[in-house]
Amino acid sequence: ALAGARPKITATLNAGAIVLDPFLPAQKTASLDAWPGGPRVVPAATAAVDARWSRDPIDLSALGAIDGEVAFKSPLVQFQKYRLETADVGFRLANGRLTADRLIGRLFGGSINATAVASTTQRPRFETVFSLEAMNVSQATAAVTGQALATGTMSMKGKLQTSGGSGADMVAGLGGDGSFLMKGVDVSQAGGGS
């Protein structure tokens, strides 16, 4: 209902497969393919923010003017080589706070379960808690590097948080913790060191 002092939108959406790439700017993606020499692990506290992250202000103030609840399901949501299958997402927006109570699906053959909270203030804050169980390492490394570098499974759990007025600020302020467990991982097919 859009009537009253504060509009509230309620929606239940069941979609077909969704490919996000055509809706995103062609040159300003955060693709791992853009990293010279391929992806690498850099501690968040020491990571330099480079030019691929926008310094344009993030303005979420319009979200502070409405409330809403949305349930969304899709058999596939795809961004580049990343495929979230059987996506089931539920989120609500109230008083300038966006809460994703449910993000469930399958990623690289494993099950993902996450929640997230974001503020829509002048300096937005974001926090997420996630788990990914029995992810297929071959599928994941093929998506990230273009080739399957190992076999086996990996599970991970984590909590991330950040805040900032721009994408660059968000990357620079990223922090958190987590753990992972690998089972049956074999890198012998990679043809190089591990």
XYZ file of C-alpha atoms in Angstrom:
194
model
C 0.000 0.000 0.000
C 1.400 3.380 -1.003
C -1.178 5.386 0.940
C -0.499 6.895 4.355
C 2.413 8.770 5.853
C 4.964 6.081 5.012
C 4.460 3.882 1.928
C 4.931 0.127 2.308
C 5.475 -2.261 -0.591
C 4.810 -5.982 -0.174
C 5.656 -8.418 -2.965
C 6.100 -12.110 -3.638
C 8.073 -12.704 -6.825
C 8.586 -16.022 -8.599
C 10.889 -15.550 -11.580
C 12.512 -17.619 -14.267
C 16.268 -17.643 -14.727
C 17.867 -14.188 -14.373
C 21.198 -13.185 -15.909
C 22.405 -9.919 -14.347
C 25.231 -9.042 -16.769
C 23.091 -7.165 -19.358
C 21.847 -4.820 -16.597
C 25.303 -3.850 -15.317
C 27.798 -1.333 -16.736
C 30.155 -3.069 -19.177
C 33.365 -1.470 -17.900
C 32.771 -0.980 -14.183
C 32.447 -4.527 -12.869
C 34.243 -5.956 -9.865
C 35.331 -9.012 -11.815
C 38.114 -11.170 -10.469
C 39.284 -11.486 -14.079
C 40.606 -7.911 -13.873
C 43.286 -8.811 -11.314
C 46.774 -8.940 -12.857
C 48.148 -12.453 -12.404
C 44.774 -13.806 -11.276
C 43.104 -13.693 -7.870
C 45.133 -13.538 -4.696
C 44.439 -13.372 -0.978
C 45.146 -9.972 0.565
C 44.308 -9.258 4.220
C 41.494 -6.717 4.296
C 43.257 -4.477 6.813
C 46.254 -3.971 4.489
C 44.530 -4.081 1.115
C 45.102 -0.953 -0.942
C 41.983 0.267 -2.674
C 42.685 0.640 -6.363
C 40.932 2.382 -9.214
C 38.460 -0.425 -9.994
C 36.391 0.578 -6.935
C 34.280 3.682 -7.398
C 34.764 6.707 -5.179
C 31.343 8.039 -6.189
C 29.069 8.545 -3.174
C 26.592 5.760 -2.404
C 23.184 7.392 -1.972
C 20.608 5.086 -0.434
C 18.521 7.909 1.029
C 15.499 7.054 -1.165
C 15.225 3.719 0.665
C 14.670 5.637 3.894
C 11.373 6.972 2.552
C 9.593 3.611 2.143
C 9.099 0.332 3.938
C 8.681 -3.035 2.314
C 8.757 -6.813 2.452
C 9.807 -8.916 -0.531
C 10.016 -12.672 -1.055
C 11.846 -13.713 -4.215
C 12.477 -17.127 -5.794
C 14.309 -18.041 -8.997
C 15.790 -21.271 -10.338
C 18.930 -19.318 -11.339
C 20.503 -15.907 -10.721
C 23.724 -15.539 -12.690
C 26.460 -12.874 -12.640
C 29.286 -13.603 -15.095
C 30.460 -17.154 -14.193
C 28.780 -17.184 -10.784
C 25.496 -19.121 -10.663
C 23.196 -19.042 -7.643
C 20.737 -21.886 -8.223
C 17.363 -22.362 -6.480
C 17.603 -18.832 -5.083
C 15.193 -18.117 -2.225
C 15.529 -14.604 -0.809
C 13.442 -12.735 1.730
C 14.124 -9.169 2.799
C 12.411 -6.266 4.488
C 12.996 -2.543 4.577
C 11.877 -0.565 7.617
C 12.897 2.886 8.846
C 15.999 3.017 6.661
C 17.260 -0.451 7.588
C 17.389 -3.250 5.006
C 17.364 -6.756 6.489
C 17.773 -9.900 4.399
C 16.409 -12.576 6.714
C 16.917 -15.306 4.150
C 19.296 -15.922 1.273
C 19.256 -19.625 0.475
C 20.434 -21.431 -2.630
C 23.123 -23.524 -4.254
C 26.483 -22.079 -5.272
C 29.151 -24.218 -6.976
C 27.193 -27.335 -6.045
C 27.112 -26.470 -2.332
C 24.313 -25.061 -0.214
C 24.532 -21.411 0.831
C 22.636 -19.807 3.679
C 23.117 -16.141 4.565
C 21.564 -13.181 6.321
C 22.492 -9.531 5.936
C 21.704 -6.116 7.383
C 22.386 -2.742 5.752
C 21.707 0.782 6.926
C 20.642 3.443 4.458
C 22.289 6.328 6.300
C 24.700 8.860 4.752
C 27.559 6.436 5.538
C 25.914 3.053 4.839
C 26.875 0.065 6.989
C 26.649 -3.558 5.855
C 26.955 -6.816 7.791
C 26.463 -10.411 6.689
C 26.674 -13.855 8.244
C 26.989 -16.755 5.819
C 27.694 -20.449 5.484
C 28.492 -22.456 2.384
C 28.440 -26.232 2.799
C 30.108 -28.802 0.485
C 31.031 -26.418 -2.321
C 32.625 -28.179 -5.319
C 36.218 -26.873 -5.487
C 36.532 -27.748 -9.185
C 33.471 -25.660 -10.119
C 34.573 -22.743 -7.916
C 38.146 -22.563 -9.209
C 36.919 -22.853 -12.804
C 34.584 -19.880 -12.263
C 37.269 -17.749 -10.599
C 40.333 -18.618 -12.709
C 38.894 -20.111 -15.890
C 40.262 -23.578 -15.161
C 39.520 -26.316 -12.644
C 42.615 -26.228 -10.415
C 41.573 -28.863 -7.874
C 38.922 -31.396 -6.931
C 37.206 -31.985 -3.603
C 34.808 -30.004 -1.452
C 35.080 -26.995 0.805
C 32.753 -25.626 3.461
C 33.048 -22.171 4.980
C 31.374 -19.958 7.537
C 31.964 -16.286 8.085
C 30.853 -12.869 9.222
C 31.774 -9.717 7.306
C 31.077 -6.076 8.001
C 31.959 -2.744 6.488
C 30.803 0.842 6.210
C 31.573 3.722 3.919
C 30.283 6.477 1.726
C 31.565 4.904 -1.531
C 32.457 1.516 -2.987
C 36.144 2.254 -2.359
C 35.403 3.102 1.296
C 33.440 -0.150 1.646
C 36.342 -2.226 0.282
C 38.892 -0.392 2.455
C 36.768 -0.886 5.591
C 35.948 -4.568 5.027
C 36.583 -6.763 8.054
C 35.355 -9.936 9.659
C 36.247 -13.491 10.464
C 35.473 -17.000 9.364
C 36.600 -20.571 8.993
C 36.756 -23.202 6.293
C 37.082 -26.972 6.017
C 38.403 -28.791 2.955
C 37.743 -32.463 2.216
C 39.361 -34.668 -0.414
C 41.108 -31.740 -2.090
C 43.487 -32.841 -4.854
C 45.528 -30.248 -6.741
C 47.507 -32.757 -8.820
C 45.422 -31.934 -11.899
C 46.358 -28.266 -11.760
C 49.734 -28.752 -13.441
C 51.417 -26.280 -11.131
C 52.235 -25.615 -7.494
C 49.642 -25.100 -4.811
